[in-house]
XYZ file of C-alpha atoms in Angstrom:
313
model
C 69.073 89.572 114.535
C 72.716 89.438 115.292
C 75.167 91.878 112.991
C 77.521 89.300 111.253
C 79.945 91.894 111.000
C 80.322 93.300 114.235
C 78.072 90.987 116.277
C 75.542 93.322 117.958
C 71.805 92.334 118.679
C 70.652 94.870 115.982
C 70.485 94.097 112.310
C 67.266 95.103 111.024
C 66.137 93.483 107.439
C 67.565 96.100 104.855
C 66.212 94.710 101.401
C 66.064 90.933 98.916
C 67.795 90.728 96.219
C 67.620 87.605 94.422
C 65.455 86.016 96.543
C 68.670 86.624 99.255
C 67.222 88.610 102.287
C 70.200 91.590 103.516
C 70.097 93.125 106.645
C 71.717 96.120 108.011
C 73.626 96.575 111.536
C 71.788 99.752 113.304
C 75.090 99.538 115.377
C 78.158 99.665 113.023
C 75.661 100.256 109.751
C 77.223 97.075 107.799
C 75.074 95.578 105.444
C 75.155 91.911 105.051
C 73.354 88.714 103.394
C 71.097 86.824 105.572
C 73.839 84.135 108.073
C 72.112 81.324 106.278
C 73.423 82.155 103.555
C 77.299 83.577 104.108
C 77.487 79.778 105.708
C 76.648 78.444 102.394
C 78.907 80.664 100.601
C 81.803 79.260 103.574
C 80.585 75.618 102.832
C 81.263 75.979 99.221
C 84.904 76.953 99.003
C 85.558 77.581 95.553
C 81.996 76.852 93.896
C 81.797 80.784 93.974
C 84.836 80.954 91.656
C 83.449 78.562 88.744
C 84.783 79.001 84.779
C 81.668 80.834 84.424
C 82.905 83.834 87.126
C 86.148 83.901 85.219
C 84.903 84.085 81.735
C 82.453 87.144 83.014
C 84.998 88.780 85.145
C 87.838 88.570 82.675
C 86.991 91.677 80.724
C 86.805 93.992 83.943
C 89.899 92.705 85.174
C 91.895 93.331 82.715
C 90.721 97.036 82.824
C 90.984 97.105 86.527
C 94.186 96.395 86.710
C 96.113 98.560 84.001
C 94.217 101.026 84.909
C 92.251 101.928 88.407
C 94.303 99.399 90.085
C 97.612 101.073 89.151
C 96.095 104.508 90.983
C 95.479 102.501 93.948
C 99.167 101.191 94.009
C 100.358 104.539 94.057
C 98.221 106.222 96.554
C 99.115 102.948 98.974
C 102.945 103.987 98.055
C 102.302 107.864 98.907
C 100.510 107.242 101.953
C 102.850 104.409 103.574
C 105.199 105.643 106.710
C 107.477 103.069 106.034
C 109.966 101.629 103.261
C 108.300 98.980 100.644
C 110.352 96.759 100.523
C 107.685 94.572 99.722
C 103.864 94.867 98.273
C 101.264 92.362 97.704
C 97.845 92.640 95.721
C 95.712 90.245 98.035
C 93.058 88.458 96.198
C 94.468 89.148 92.735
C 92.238 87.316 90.716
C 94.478 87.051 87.587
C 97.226 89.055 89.324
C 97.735 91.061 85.670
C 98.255 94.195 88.405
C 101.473 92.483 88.472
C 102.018 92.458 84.405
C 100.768 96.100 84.043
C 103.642 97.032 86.978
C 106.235 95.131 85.229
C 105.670 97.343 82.403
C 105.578 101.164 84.251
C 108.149 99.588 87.307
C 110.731 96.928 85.578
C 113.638 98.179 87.861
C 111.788 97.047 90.893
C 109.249 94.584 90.095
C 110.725 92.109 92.582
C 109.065 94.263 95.348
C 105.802 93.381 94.287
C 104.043 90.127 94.590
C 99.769 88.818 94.525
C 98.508 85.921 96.109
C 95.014 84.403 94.890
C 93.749 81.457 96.580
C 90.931 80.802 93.773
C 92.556 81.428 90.432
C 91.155 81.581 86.816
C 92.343 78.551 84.467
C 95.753 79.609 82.451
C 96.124 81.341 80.124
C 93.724 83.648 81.726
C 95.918 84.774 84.531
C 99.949 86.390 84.920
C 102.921 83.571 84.576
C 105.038 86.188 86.853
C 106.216 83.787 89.111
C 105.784 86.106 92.066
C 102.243 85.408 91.785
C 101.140 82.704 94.403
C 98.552 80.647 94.241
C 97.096 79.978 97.453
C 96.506 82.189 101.002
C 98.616 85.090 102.544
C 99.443 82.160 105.049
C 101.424 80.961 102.313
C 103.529 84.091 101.377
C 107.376 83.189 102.801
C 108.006 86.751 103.302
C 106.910 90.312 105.177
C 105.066 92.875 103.599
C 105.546 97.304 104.075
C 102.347 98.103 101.589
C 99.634 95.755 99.876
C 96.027 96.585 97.949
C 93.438 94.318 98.266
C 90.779 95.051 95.127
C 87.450 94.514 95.042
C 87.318 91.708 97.125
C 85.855 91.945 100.601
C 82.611 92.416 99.813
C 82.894 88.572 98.050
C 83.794 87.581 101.696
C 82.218 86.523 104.532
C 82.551 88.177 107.774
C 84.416 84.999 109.111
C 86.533 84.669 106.502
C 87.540 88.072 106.559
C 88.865 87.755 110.001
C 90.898 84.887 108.768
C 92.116 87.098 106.195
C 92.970 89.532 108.981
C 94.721 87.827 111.093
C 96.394 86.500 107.989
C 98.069 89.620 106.854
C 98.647 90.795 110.325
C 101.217 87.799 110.560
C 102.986 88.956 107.341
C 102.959 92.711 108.023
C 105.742 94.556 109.269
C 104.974 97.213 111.740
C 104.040 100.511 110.102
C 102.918 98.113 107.129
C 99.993 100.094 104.947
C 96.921 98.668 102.712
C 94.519 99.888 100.791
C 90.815 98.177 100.627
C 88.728 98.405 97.974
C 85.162 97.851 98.646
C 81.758 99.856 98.256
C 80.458 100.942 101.485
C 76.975 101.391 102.746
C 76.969 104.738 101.632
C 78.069 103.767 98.538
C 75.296 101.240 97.964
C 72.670 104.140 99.066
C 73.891 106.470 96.930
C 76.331 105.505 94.044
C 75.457 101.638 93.073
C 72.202 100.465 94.022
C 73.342 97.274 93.023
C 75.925 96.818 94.281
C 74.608 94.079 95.947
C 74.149 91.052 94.323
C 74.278 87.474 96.025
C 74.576 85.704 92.764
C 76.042 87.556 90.116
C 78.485 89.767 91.267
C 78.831 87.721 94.256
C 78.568 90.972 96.901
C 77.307 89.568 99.998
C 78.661 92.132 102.374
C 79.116 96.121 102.399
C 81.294 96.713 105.295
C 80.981 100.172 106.597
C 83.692 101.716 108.595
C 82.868 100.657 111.684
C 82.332 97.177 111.249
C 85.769 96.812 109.404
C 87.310 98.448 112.544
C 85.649 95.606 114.675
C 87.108 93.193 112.269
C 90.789 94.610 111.876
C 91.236 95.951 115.687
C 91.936 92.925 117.236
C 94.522 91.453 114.445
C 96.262 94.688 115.285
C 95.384 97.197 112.247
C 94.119 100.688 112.613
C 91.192 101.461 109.838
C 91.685 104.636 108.295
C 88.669 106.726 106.591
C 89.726 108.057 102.968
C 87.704 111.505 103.052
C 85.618 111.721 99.545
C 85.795 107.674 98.987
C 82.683 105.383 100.305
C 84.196 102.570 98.718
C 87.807 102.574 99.719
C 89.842 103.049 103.423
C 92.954 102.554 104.614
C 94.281 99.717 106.904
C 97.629 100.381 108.867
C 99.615 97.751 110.870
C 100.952 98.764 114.290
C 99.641 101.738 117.150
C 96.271 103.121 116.673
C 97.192 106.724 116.018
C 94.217 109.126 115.132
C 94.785 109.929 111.134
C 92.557 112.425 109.569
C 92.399 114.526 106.284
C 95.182 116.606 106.913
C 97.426 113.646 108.261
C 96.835 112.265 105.215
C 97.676 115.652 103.057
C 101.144 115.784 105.332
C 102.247 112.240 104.073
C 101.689 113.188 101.129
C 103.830 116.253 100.877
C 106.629 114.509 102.638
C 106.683 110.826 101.460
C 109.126 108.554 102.779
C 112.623 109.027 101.436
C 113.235 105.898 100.607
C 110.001 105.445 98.838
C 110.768 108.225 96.463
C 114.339 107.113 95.553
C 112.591 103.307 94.637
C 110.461 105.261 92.223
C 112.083 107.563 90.974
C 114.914 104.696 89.972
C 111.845 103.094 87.800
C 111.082 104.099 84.188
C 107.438 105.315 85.398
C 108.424 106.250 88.560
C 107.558 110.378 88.511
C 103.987 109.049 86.748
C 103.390 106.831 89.764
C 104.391 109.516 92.233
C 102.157 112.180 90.272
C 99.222 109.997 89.654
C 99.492 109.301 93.441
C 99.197 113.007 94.357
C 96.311 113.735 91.520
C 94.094 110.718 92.666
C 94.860 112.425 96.227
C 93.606 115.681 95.302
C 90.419 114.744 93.185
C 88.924 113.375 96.500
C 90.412 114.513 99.344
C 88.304 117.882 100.432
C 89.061 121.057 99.197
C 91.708 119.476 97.364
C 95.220 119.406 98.785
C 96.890 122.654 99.784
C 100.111 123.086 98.953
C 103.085 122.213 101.208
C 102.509 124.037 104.491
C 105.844 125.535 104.420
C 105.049 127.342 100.964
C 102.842 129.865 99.805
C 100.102 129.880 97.315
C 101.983 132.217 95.411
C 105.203 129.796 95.551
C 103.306 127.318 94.844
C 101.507 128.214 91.358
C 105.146 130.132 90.541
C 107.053 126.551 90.768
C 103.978 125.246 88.925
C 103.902 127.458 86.153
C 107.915 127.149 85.447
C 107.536 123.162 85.390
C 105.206 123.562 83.096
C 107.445 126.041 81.089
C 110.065 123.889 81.361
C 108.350 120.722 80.153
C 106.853 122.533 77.324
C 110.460 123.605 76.219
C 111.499 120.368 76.150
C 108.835 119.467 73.681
């Protein structure tokens, strides 16, 4: 069988779930829901997205996004090569992402914006009026950073390239997202069931590979996040090779400008330092400090921050 993802004559049946036959791509290792089926899910539109979804959704929403959601945000910040001038949460779902970073960001909230082309019924979404219902076609402005949460693996292969090429058209050069989405190796080894044609409504796991064959063309270079199966990194512009320690040097010197928006927020230093702890906890071997410093330094300037915090207690 054909991949859906990347379109190579080698898909082999993986497993049913649901009575929904998945196969998986022996070339780029996505796994995906039987093509019968993804053109269903494109015939229905918004029959996926049903009071019902809401009403079971609501509850892990609201969690995602003041809390999990807020780590992604800042990682996306610490990572990005360029100023943010502006940020979008693509496929917010009830864009309350939006409300939680009105409360740790007020000063610059009007960087931020979501989009949501299928939303829940008020009052079970944000009233911040930079939340647009409808697709990133819509959006009347450019975007430096973005986060798109747990929502790829609701779309089909086809639609994601829409998406794609979508954002690509929106997305300044330089422009950085974050996706978050289980990969294959997550489903083997993390969240069996992860897929779930019905409930959840996860009809594709889109392994590295196959979201490079996706992304490539509209002009994005995918970008492994050592430690995470179920999150990489999409940047807008050259296809540069970025590895671990790329990754470690962007975050010990972030962009200038990006540090003087935060820092000129109430929560700002929590958002930087939540950006470099999520950072550590995965990246491998944790990061090192700055390359210019030594260990020694290091824990010395350590252990007087912490002195001096404590005395201000």
């Amino acid at each position: 069988m054909r991949c859906a993802v990347c379109e190579a004559d080698a898909a082999q049946p993986y497993r049913t779930v649901d009575e929904v036959a998945y196969f998986r791509c022996d070339i780029c290792g996505s796994l995906f829901a039987h093509p019968d089926f993804l053109a269903r899910i494109e015939a229905g539109g918004a029959s996926g997205y049903a009071d019902e979804y809401w009403r079971s959704e609501l509850s892990a929403a609201r969690e995602r996004c003041f809390g999990p959601a807020i780590l992604r945000v800042a990682e996306t910040i610490a990572y990005c090569r360029v100023p943010v001038h502006g940020f979008i949460d693509i496929g917010a779902g009830t864009g309350w992402l939006l409300d939680a970073l009105g409360v740790l960001l007020p000063e610059v909230i009007d960087r931020f914006h979501a989009v949501e082309l299928y939303p829940p019924p008020l009052p079970h979404r944000t009233i911040n009026p930079q939340y647009v219902i409808g697709r990133l076609s819509d959006m009347r402005r450019t975007f430096d950073a973005g986060v798109c949460i747990e929502v790829i693996e609701h779309l089909t292969p086809a639609t994601l390239r829409t998406l794609v090429a979508q954002l690509a058209a929106v997305s300044r050069a330089g422009a950085l997202y974050l996706f978050n989405s289980g990969q294959p190796a997550f489903v083997e080894y993390e969240d069996p069931g992860y897929l779930d044609p019905h409930g959840r409504g996860h009809v594709v796991s889109y392994s590295l590979a196959g979201a490079h064959s996706i992304f490539a063309p509209a002009g994005f270079n995918v970008i492994a996040l050592p430690g995470r199966t179920w999150a990489f990194l999409a940047e807008f512009g050259p296809r540069q090779p970025v590895n671990a320690d790329a990754l470690i040097t962007r975050l010990w010197h972030p962009v200038p400008e990006n540090v003087a928006m935060l820092r000129s927020a109430r929560f700002g230093e929590l958002i930087r330092a939540a950006a470099l702890d999520t950072a550590r906890a995965a990246l491998p071997q944790h990061v090192p400090p700055p390359p210019t410093m030594s260990w020694q330094s290091y824990l010395q300037r350590g252990m007087r921050a912490a002195l001096e915090r404590r005395s201000r207690v």
